[in-house]
Short mmCIF file of C-alpha atoms in Angstrom, two decimals:
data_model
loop_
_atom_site.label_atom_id
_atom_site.label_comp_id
_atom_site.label_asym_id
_atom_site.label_seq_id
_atom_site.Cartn_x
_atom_site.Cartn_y
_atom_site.Cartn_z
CA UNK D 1 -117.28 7.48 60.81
CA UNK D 2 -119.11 4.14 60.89
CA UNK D 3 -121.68 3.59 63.93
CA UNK D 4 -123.05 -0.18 64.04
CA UNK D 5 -125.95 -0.74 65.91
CA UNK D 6 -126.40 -4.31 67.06
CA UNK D 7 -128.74 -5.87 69.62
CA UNK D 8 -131.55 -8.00 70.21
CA UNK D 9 -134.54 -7.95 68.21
CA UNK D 10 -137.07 -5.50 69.85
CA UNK D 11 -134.17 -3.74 71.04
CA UNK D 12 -134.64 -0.46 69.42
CA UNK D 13 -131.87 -0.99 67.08
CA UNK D 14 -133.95 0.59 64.07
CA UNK D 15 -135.11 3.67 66.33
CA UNK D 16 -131.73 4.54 67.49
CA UNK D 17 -130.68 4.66 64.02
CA UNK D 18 -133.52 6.87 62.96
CA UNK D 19 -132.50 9.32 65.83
CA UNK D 20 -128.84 9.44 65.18
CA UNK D 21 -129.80 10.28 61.35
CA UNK D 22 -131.79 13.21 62.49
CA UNK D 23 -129.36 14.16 64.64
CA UNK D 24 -125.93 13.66 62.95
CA UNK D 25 -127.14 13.63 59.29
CA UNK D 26 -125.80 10.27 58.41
CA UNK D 27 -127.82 7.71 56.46
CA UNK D 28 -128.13 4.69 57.85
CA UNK D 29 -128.23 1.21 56.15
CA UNK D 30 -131.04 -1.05 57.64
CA UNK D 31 -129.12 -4.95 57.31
CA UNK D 32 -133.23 -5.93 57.68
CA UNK D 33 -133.78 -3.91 54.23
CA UNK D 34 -130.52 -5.79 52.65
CA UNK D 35 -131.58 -8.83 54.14
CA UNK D 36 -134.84 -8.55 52.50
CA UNK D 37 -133.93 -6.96 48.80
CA UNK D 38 -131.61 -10.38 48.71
CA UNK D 39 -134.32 -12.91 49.57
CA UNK D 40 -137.48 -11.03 47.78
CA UNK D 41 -134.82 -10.52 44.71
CA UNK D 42 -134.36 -14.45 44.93
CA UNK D 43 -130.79 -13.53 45.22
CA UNK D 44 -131.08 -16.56 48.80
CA UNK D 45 -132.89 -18.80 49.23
CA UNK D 46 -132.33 -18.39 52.88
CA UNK D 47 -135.48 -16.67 54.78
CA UNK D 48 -136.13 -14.33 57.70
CA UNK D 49 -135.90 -17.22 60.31
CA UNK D 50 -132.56 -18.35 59.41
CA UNK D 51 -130.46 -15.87 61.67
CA UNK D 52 -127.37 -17.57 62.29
CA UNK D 53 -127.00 -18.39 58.44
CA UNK D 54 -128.44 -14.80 57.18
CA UNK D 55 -125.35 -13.54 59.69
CA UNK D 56 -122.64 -15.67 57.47
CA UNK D 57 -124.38 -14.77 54.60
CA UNK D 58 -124.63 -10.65 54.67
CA UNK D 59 -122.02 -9.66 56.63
CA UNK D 60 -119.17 -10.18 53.70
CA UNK D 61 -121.25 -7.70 51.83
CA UNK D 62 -122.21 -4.99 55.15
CA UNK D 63 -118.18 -5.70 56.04
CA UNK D 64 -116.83 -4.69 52.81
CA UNK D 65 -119.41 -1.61 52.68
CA UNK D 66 -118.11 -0.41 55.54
CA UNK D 67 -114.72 -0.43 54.51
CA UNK D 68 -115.39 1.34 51.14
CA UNK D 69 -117.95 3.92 53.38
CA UNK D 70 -114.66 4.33 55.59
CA UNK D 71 -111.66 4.09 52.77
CA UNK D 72 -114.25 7.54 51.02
CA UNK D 73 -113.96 9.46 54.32
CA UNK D 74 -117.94 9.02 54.80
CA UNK D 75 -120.04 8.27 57.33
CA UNK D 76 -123.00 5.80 57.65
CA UNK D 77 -124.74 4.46 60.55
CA UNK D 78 -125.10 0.51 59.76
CA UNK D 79 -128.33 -1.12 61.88
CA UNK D 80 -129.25 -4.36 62.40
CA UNK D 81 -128.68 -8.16 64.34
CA UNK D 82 -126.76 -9.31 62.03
CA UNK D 83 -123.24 -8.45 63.00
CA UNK D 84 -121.09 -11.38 64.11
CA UNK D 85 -119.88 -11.46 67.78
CA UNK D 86 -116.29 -11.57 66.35
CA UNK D 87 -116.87 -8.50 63.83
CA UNK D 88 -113.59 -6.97 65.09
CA UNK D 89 -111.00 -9.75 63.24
CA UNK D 90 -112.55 -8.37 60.16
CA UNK D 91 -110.64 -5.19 59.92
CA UNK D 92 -107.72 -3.58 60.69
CA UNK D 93 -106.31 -0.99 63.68
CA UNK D 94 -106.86 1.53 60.07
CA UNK D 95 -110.64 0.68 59.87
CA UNK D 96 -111.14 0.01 63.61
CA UNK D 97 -110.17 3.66 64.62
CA UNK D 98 -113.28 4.91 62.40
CA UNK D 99 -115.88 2.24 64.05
CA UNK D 100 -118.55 3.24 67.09
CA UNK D 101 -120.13 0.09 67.73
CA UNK D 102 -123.18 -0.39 69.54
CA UNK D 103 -125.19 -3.16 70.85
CA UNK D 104 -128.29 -2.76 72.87
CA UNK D 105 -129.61 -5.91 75.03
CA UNK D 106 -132.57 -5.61 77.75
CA UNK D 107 -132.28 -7.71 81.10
CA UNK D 108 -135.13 -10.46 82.13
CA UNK D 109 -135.94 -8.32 84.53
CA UNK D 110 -136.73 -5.22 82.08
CA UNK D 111 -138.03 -7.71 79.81
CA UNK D 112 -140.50 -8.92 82.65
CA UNK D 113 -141.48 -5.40 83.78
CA UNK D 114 -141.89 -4.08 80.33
CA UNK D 115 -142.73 -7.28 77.91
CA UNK D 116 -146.40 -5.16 76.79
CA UNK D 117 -144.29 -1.76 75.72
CA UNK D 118 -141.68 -3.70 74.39
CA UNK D 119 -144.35 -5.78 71.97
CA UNK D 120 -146.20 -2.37 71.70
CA UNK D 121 -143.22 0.20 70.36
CA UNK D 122 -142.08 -3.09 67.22
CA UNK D 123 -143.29 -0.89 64.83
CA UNK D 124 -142.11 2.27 65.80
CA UNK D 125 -140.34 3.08 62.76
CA UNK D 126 -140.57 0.32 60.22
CA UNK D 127 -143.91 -1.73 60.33
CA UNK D 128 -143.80 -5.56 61.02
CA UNK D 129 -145.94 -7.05 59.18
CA UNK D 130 -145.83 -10.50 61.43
CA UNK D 131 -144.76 -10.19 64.86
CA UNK D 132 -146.52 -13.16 65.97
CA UNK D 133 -143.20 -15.06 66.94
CA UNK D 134 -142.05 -12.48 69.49
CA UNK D 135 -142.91 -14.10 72.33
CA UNK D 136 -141.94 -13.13 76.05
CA UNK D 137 -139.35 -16.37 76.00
CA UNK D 138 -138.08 -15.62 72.75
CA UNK D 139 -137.39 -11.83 73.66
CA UNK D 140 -135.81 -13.48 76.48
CA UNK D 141 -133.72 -16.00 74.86
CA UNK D 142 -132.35 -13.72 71.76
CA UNK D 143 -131.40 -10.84 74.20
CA UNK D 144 -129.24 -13.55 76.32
CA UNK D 145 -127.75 -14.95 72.80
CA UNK D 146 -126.36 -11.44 72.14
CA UNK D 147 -125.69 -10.57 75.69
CA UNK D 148 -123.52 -14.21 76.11
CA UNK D 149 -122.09 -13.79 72.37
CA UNK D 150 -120.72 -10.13 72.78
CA UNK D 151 -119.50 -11.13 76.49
CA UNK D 152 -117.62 -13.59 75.50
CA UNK D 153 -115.31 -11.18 72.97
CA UNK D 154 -115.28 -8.51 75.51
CA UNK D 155 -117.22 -6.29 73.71
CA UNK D 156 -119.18 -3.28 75.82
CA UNK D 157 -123.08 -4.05 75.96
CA UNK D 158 -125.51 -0.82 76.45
CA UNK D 159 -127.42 -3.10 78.68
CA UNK D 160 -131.48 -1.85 79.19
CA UNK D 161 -132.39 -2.77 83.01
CA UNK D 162 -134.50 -0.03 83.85
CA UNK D 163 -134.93 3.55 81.68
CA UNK D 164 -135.07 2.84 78.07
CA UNK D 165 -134.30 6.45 77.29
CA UNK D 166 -131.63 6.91 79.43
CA UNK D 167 -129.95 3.90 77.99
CA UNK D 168 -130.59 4.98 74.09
CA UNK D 169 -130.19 9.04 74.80
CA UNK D 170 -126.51 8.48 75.90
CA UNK D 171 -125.76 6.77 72.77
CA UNK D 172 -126.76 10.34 71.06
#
């Protein structure tokens, strides 16, 4: 069984992962860690800003990880933003059958109410260094890119507009 956690950044992506690994005993593969190893090893010379290029770039590698994880009848939780909307043409009704997926987005209106928690939970599980950039409006902005992106290929959205908990507990 693959799960893939997708969302927003500040979403609790990482968290959820950590939780379901306690829980279920799967290891899970941080796409932030990957993302990293490639561009510390000098393997890119892409950065950590370049999202939408960083997506083209990693998911051939996380895409055919998942299919060996699923062809050796394992299981791995795979967390991070960079999944493409369209993720599904990548794989077959044979791989599909053995995929959760999972993408977490927070409303304006939970963003609004809850903006100081939000900022104050980043580092719950893996420490950001620089979180500078997260700004109200960028929260904002990236949670309605992923919201509008996974929309439009009719893919279900574990959408945050009130209990936090309630939202990420059911996913357990």
């Amino acid at each position: 069984m693959i799960i893939i956690i997708t969302g927003a950044s500040h979403t609790g992506k990482t968290l959820l992962a950590q939780r379901m690994l306690e829980k279920y005993k799967y290891p899970y593969l941080s796409i932030d860690h990957l993302k990293m190893g490639l561009i510390r090893s000098g393997n890119t010379s892409l950065t950590p800003e370049d999202d939408e290029e960083m997506t083209v770039y990693i998911w051939p590698i996380v895409r055919e990880m998942i299919k060996t994880v699923i062809e050796n009848k394992q299981n791995l939780i795979v967390e991070g933003c960079y999944i493409p909307f369209d993720w599904r043409k990548d794989f077959d009704d044979e791989y599909l059958k053995d995929i959760k997926f999972i993408c977490l987005a927070m409303t304006e209106e939970y963003i609004d109410a809850h903006f100081e928690e939000i900022r104050n939970h980043a580092s719950d599980i893996e420490s950001r260094i620089d979180d500078s950039g997260c700004s109200l409006d960028w929260i904002k902005e990236e949670n309605k890119r992923f919201l509008e992106g996974f929309k439009k290929t009719g893919e279900i959205i574990e959408l945050i507009d009130s209990n936090y908990e309630k939202v990420t507990n059911a996913q357990l």
